[in-house]
Short mmCIF file of C-alpha atoms (C1' of nucleotides) in Angstrom, two decimals:
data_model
loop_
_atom_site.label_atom_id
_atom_site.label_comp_id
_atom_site.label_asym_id
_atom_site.label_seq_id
_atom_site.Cartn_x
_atom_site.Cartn_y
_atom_site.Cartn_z
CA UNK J 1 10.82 -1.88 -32.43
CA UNK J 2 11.89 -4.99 -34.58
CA UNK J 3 8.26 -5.15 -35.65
CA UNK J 4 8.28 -3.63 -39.36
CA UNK J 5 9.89 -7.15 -40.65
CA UNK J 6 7.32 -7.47 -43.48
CA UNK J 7 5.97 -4.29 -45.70
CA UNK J 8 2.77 -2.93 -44.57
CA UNK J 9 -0.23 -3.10 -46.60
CA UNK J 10 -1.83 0.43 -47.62
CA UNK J 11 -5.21 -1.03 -45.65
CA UNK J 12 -3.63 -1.13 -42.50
CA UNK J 13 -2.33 2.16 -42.42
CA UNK J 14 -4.14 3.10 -39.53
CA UNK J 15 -3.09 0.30 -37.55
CA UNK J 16 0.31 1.35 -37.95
CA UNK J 17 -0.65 4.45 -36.41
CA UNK J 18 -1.97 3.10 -33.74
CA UNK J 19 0.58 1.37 -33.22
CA UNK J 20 2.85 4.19 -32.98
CA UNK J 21 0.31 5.44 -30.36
CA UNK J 22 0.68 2.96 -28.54
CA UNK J 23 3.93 2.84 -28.22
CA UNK J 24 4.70 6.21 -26.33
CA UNK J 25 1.62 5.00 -23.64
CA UNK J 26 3.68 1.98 -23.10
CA UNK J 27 6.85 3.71 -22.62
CA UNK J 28 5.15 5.57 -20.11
CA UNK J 29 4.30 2.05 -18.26
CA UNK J 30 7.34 0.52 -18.60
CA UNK J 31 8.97 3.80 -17.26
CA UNK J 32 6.62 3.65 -14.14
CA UNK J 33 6.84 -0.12 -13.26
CA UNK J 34 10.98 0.01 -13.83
CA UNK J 35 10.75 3.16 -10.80
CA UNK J 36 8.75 0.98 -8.64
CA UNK J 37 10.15 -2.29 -8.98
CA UNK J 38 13.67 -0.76 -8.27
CA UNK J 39 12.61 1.07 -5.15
CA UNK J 40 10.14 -1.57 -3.87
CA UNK J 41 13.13 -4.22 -4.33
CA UNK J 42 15.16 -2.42 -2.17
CA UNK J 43 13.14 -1.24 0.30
CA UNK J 44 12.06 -5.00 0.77
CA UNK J 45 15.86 -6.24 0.90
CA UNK J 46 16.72 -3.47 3.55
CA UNK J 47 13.36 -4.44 5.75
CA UNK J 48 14.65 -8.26 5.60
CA UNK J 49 17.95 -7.39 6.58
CA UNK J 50 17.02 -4.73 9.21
CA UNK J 51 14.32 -5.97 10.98
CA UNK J 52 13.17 -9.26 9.35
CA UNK J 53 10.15 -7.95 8.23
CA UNK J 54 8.21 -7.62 4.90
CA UNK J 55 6.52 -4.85 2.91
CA UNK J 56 3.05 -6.08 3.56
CA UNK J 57 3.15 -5.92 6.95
CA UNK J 58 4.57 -2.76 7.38
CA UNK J 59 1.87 -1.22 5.19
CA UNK J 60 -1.05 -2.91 7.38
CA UNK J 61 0.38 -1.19 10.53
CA UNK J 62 1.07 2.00 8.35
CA UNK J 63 -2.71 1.88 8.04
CA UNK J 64 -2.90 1.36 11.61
CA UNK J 65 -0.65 3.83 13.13
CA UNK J 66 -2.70 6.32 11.57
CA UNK J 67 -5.77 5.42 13.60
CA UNK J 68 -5.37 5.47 17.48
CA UNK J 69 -8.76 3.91 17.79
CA UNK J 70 -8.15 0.98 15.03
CA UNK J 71 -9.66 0.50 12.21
CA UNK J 72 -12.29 -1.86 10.37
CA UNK J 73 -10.86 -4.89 9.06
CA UNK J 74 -12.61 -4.74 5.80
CA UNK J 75 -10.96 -1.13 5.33
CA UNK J 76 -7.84 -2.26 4.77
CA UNK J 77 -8.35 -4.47 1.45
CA UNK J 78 -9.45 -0.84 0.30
CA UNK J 79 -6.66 1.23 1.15
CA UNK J 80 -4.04 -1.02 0.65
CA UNK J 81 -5.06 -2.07 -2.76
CA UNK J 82 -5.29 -5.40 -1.79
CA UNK J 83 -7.84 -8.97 -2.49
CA UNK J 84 -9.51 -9.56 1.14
CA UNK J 85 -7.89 -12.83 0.95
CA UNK J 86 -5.11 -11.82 0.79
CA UNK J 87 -4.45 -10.04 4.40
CA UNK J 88 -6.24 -12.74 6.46
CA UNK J 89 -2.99 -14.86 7.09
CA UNK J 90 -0.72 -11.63 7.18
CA UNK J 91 -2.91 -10.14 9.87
CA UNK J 92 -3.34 -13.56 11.25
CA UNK J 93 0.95 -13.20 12.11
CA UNK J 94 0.73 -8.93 13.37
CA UNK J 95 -1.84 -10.40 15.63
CA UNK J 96 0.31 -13.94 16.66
CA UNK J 97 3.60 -11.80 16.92
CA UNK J 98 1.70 -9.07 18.96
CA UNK J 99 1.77 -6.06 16.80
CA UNK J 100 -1.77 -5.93 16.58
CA UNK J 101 -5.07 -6.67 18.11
CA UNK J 102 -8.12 -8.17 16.20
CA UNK J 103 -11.78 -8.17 17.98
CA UNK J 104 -14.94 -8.90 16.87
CA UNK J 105 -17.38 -6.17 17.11
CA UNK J 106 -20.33 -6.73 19.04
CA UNK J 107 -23.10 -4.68 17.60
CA UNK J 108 -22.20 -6.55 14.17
CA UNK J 109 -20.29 -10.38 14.60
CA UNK J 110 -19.46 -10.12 11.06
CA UNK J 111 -17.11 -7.05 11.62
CA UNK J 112 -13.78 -7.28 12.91
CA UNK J 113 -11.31 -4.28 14.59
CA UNK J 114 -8.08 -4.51 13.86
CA UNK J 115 -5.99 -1.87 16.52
CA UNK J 116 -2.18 -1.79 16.94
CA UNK J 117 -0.26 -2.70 20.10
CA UNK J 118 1.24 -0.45 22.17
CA UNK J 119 4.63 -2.96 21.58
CA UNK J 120 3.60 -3.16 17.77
CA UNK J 121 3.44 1.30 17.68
CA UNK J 122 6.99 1.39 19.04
CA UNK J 123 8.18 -1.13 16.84
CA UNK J 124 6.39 0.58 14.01
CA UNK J 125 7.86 4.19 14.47
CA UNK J 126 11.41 2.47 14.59
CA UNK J 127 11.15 0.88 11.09
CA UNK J 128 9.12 3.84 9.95
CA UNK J 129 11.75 5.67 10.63
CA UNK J 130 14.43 4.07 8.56
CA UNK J 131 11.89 3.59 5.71
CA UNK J 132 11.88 7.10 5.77
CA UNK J 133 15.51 7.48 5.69
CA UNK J 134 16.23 4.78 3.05
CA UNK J 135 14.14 6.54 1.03
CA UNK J 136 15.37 9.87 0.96
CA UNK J 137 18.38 7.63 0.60
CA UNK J 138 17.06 6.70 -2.61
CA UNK J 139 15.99 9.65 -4.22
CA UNK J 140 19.14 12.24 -2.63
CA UNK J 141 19.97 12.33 -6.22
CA UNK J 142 16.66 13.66 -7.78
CA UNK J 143 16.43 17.31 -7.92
CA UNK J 144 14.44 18.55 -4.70
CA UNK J 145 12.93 21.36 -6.51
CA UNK J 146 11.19 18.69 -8.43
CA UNK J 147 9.51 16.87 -6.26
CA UNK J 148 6.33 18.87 -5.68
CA UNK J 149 5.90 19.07 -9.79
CA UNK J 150 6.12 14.96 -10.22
CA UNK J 151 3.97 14.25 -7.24
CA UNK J 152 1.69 16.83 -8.87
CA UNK J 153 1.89 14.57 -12.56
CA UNK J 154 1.46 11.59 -10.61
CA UNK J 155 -1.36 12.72 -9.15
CA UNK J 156 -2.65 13.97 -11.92
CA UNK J 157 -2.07 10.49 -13.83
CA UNK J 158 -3.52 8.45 -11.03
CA UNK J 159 -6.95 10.67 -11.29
CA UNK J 160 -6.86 9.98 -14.98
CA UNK J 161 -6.20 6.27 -14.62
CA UNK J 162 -9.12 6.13 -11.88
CA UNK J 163 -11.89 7.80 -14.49
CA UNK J 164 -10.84 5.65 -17.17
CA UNK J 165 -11.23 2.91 -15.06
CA UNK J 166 -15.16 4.02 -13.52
CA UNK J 167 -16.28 5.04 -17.22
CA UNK J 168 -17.50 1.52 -18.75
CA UNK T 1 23.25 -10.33 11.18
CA UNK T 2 24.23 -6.74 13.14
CA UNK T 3 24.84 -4.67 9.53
CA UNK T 4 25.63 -1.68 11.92
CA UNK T 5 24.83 0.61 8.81
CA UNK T 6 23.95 4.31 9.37
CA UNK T 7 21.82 5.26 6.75
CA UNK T 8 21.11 8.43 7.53
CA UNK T 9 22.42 11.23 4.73
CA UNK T 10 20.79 14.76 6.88
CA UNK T 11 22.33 13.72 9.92
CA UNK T 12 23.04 17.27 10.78
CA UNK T 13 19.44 18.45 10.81
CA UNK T 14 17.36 18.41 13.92
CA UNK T 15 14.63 15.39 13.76
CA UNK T 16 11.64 17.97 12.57
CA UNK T 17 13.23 19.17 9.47
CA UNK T 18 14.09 15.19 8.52
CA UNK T 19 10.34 14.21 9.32
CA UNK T 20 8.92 16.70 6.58
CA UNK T 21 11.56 15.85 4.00
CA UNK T 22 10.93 12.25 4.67
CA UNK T 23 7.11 13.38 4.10
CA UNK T 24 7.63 14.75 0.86
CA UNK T 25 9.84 11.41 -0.20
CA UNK T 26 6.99 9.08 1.20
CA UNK T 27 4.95 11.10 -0.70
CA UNK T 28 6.14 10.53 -3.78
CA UNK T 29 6.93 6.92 -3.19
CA UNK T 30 3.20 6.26 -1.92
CA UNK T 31 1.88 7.94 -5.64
CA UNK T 32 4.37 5.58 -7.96
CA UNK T 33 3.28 2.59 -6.05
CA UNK T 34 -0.43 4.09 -6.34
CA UNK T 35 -0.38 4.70 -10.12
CA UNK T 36 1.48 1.21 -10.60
CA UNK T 37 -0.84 -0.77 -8.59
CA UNK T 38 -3.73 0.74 -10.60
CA UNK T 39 -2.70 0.07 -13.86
CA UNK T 40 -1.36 -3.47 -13.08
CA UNK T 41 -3.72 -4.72 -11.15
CA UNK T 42 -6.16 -3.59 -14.61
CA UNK T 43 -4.02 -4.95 -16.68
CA UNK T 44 -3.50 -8.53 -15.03
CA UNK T 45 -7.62 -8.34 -15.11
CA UNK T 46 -7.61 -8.29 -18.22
CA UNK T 47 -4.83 -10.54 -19.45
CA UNK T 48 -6.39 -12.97 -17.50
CA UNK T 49 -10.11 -12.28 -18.56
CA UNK T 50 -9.39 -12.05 -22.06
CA UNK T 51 -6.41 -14.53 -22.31
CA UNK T 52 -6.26 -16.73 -19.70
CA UNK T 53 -2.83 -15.36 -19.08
CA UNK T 54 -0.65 -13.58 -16.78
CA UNK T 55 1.32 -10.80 -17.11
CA UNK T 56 4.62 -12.66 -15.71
CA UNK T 57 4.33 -15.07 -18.74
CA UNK T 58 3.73 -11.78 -21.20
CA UNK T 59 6.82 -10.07 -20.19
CA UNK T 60 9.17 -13.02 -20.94
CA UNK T 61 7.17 -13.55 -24.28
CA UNK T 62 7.91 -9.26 -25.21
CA UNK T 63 11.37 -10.11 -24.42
CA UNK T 64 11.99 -12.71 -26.75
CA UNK T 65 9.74 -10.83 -29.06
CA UNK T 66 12.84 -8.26 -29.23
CA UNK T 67 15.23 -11.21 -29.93
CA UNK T 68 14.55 -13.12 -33.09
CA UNK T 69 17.62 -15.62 -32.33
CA UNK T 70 16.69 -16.34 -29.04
CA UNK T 71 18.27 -15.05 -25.64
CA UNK T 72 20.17 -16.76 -23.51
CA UNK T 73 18.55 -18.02 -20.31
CA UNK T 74 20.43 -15.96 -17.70
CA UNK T 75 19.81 -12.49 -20.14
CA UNK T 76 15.77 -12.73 -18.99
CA UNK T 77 16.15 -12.46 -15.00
CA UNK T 78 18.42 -9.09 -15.55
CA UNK T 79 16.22 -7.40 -17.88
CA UNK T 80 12.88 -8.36 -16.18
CA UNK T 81 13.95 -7.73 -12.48
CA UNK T 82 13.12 -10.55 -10.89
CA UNK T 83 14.97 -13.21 -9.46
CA UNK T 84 16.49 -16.42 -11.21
CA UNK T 85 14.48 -19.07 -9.52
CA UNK T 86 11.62 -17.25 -10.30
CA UNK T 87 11.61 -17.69 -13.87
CA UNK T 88 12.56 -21.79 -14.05
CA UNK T 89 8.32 -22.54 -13.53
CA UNK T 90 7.63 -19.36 -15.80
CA UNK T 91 9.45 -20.80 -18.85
CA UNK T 92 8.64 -24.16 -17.68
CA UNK T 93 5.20 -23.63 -18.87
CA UNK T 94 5.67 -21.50 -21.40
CA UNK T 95 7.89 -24.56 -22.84
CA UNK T 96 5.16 -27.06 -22.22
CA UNK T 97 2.55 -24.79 -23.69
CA UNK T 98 4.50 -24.10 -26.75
CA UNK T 99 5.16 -21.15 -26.48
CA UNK T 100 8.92 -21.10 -26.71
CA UNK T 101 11.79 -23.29 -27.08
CA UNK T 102 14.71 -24.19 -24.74
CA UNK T 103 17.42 -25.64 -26.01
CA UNK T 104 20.99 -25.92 -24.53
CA UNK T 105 23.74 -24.52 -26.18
CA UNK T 106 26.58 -27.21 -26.94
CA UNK T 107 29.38 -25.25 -26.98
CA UNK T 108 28.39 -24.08 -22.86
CA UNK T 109 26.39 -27.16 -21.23
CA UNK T 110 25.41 -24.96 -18.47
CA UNK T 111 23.62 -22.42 -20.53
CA UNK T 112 20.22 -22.54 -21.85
CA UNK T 113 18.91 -20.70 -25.28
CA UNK T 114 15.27 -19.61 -25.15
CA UNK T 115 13.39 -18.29 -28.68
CA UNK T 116 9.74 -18.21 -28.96
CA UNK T 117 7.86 -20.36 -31.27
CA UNK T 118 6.07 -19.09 -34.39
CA UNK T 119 3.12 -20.16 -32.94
CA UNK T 120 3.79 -18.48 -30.04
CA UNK T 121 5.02 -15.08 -31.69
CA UNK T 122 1.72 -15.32 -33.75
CA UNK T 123 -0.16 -15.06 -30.26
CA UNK T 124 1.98 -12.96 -28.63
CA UNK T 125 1.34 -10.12 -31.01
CA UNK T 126 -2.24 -10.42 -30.56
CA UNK T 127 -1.79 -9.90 -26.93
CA UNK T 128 0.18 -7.07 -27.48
CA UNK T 129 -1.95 -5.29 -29.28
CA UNK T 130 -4.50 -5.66 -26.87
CA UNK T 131 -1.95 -4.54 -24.12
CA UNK T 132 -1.36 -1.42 -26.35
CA UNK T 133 -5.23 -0.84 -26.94
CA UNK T 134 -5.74 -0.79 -22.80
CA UNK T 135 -2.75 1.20 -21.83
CA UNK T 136 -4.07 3.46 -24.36
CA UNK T 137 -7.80 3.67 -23.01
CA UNK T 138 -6.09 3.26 -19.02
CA UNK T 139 -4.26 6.92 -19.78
CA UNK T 140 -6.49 8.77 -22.21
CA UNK T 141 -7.47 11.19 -19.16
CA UNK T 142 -3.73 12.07 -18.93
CA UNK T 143 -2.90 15.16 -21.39
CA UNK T 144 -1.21 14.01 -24.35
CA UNK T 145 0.95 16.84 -24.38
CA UNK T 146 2.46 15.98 -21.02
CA UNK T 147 3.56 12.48 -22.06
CA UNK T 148 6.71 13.13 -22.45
CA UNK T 149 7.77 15.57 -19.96
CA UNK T 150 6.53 12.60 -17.55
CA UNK T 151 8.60 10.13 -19.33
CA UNK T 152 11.47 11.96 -18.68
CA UNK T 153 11.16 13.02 -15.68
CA UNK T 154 10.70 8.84 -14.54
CA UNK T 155 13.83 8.66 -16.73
CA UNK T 156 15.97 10.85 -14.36
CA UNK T 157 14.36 9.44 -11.20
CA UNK T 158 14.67 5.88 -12.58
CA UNK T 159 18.57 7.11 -13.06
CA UNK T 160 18.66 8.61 -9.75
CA UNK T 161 17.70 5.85 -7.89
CA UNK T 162 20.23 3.87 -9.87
CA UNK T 163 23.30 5.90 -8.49
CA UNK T 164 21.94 5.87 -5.04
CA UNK T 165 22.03 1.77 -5.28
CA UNK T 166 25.60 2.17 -6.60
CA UNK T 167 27.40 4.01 -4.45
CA UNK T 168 27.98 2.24 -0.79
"C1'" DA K 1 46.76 -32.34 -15.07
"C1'" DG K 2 44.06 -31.51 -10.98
"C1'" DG K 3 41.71 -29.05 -7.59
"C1'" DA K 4 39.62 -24.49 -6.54
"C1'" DA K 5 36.85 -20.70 -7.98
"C1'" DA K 6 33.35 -19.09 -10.93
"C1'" DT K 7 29.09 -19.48 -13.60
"C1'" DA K 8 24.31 -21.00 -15.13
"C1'" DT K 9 20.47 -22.99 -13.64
"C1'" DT K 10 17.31 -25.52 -10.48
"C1'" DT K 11 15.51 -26.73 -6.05
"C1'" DT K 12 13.70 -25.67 -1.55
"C1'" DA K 13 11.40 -23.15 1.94
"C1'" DT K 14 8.62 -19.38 2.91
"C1'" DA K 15 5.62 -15.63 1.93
"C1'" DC K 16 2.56 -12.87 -0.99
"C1'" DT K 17 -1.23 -12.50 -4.38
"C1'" DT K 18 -5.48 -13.19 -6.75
"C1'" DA K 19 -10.05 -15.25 -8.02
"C1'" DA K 20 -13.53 -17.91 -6.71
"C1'" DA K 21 -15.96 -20.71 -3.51
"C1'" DA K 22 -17.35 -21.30 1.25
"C1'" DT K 23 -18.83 -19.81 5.84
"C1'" DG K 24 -21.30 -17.31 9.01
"C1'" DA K 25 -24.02 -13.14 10.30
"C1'" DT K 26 -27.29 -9.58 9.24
"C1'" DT K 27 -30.77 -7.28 6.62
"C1'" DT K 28 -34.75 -7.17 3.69
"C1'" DG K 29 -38.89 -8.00 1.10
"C1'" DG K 30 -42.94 -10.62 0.40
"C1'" DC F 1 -41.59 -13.84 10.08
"C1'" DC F 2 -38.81 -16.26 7.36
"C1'" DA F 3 -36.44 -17.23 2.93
"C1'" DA F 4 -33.45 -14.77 0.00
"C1'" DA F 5 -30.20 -11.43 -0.79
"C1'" DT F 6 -26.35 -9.10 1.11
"C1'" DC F 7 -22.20 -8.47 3.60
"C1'" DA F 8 -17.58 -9.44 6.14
"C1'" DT F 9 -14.35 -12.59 6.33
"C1'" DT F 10 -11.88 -17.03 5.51
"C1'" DT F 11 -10.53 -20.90 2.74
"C1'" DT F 12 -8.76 -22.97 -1.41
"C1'" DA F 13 -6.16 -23.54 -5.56
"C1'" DA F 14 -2.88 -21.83 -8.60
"C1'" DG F 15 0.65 -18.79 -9.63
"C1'" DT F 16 4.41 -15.41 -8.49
"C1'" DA F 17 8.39 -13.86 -5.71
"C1'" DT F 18 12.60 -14.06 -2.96
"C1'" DA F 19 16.78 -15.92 -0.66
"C1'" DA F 20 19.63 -19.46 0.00
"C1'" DA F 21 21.31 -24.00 -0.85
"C1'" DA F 22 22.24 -27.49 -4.30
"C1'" DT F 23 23.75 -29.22 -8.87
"C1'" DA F 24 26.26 -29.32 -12.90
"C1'" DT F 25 29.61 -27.36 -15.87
"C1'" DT F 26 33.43 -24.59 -17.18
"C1'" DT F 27 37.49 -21.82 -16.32
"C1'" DC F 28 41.49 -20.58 -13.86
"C1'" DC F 29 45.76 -21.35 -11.47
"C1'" DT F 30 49.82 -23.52 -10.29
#
DNA sequence: AGGAAATATTTTATACTTAAAATGATTTGG
DNA sequence: CCAAATCATTTTAAGTATAAAATATTTCCT
């Protein structure tokens, strides 16, 4: 790093340091966010391409296809990591293009049920199935007897990451 | 618009064998994008809380950081990932804010030099201290000694997935 | 030289994303 | 029993992202 331009003072030795801490933590990040951005950029060129259809939406019917009996609107903000905001106009087009159902509930109007489509399940298992095999595409070249270990770190990380975050 | 493109590398293995190593691939794919989420959507928190900024706008700025002569226009969309159009508002308004220069080189008309300001290096290294000090406190939990065994194994999957894009 | 290809950048159209405010429905506490 | 707090969802405003078309400039090829 072209930081070092002036000589450090002997008082601000420490920050130095910390510096140096620093740095390895954010070669870590910028190591993670290059992996992502290079898969998630393809994998969002080849859904365009193949089926016209974006990353979003094939994670809220990911969601779906997991529950036969569909699932709480609210509950997908959660497990998609998502603002609320944010999936009212994509669900608002699954439900317009018929991929999914939305219905208020009727022991609580506030509550909505999203529930896939028998159309939008078929559709769904046909991209899934490509996502699938664009990603093992992606990653032939990483060792397979690595896998289990790096999931294992990354799950490791994201547990770390999570009680940082709950501790203030 | 038919790309009539098999991409399907374990086409000799029967449809159950594919399904569970498309599991373990998902897998991993569904932790990166987990652990990246986390720690950007903390870290956009907090550029904006604390800066009124975004991380878009910090990533040019670290770039230029690097390059004390400036960088040529075109240079930023390459090293950042994103697409060309993108940046134009970006470094609009870092431009307008002060932030950094544009200036167009005279020996090329079509080519644009950015370098950042000294007032805007002066606040850029504030920020990125900051950015240091929360990576640091994000990945505490995570055993120092493992740092760099993670590193490098993101290095060889970020160089994996590289050769898979190059090949067809 | 003169027109075609290439290059750098911007514009346009569309979609995603968040934070914060707004809306509408339900629960709760005095 | 009703006003206030709470909750689920939508709307709004601003910013980010892409792909594709447009613009402006330079280089390349006879």
């Amino acid at each position: 790093m072209a930081l070092a331009k002036e000589s450090t003072p002997v008082s601000t030795r420490n920050e130095t340091d910390q510096e140096a801490e620093y740095r390895a933590q954010t070669r870590l990040w910028l190591r993670l966010l290059a992996c992502t951005t290079l898969i998630e950029g393809e994998l969002r060129r080849r859904f365009r391409e193949e089926f016209d259809f974006t990353m979003p939406r094939f994670d809220v019917l990911a969601q779906l296809d997991r529950e036969p009996s569909g699932l709480v609107l609210g509950e997908l903000p959660k497990r998609l990591m998502v603002s609320a905001g944010n999936l009212t106009p994509i669900v608002d087009r699954l439900v317009a293009d018929g991929y999914i159902t939305r219905t208020a509930s009727n022991l609580d109007r506030r509550v909505q049920i999203v529930c896939m489509t028998v159309e939008g399940r078929k559709i769904f298992r046909r991209m899934a199935k490509s996502h699938g095999a664009w990603l093992a595409e992606l990653l032939a070249d990483f060792p397979a007897d690595r896998f289990d270990g790096l999931i294992g770190e990354l799950d490791e990380l994201k547990a770390a990451v999570r009680d940082a975050l709950q501790k203030p």
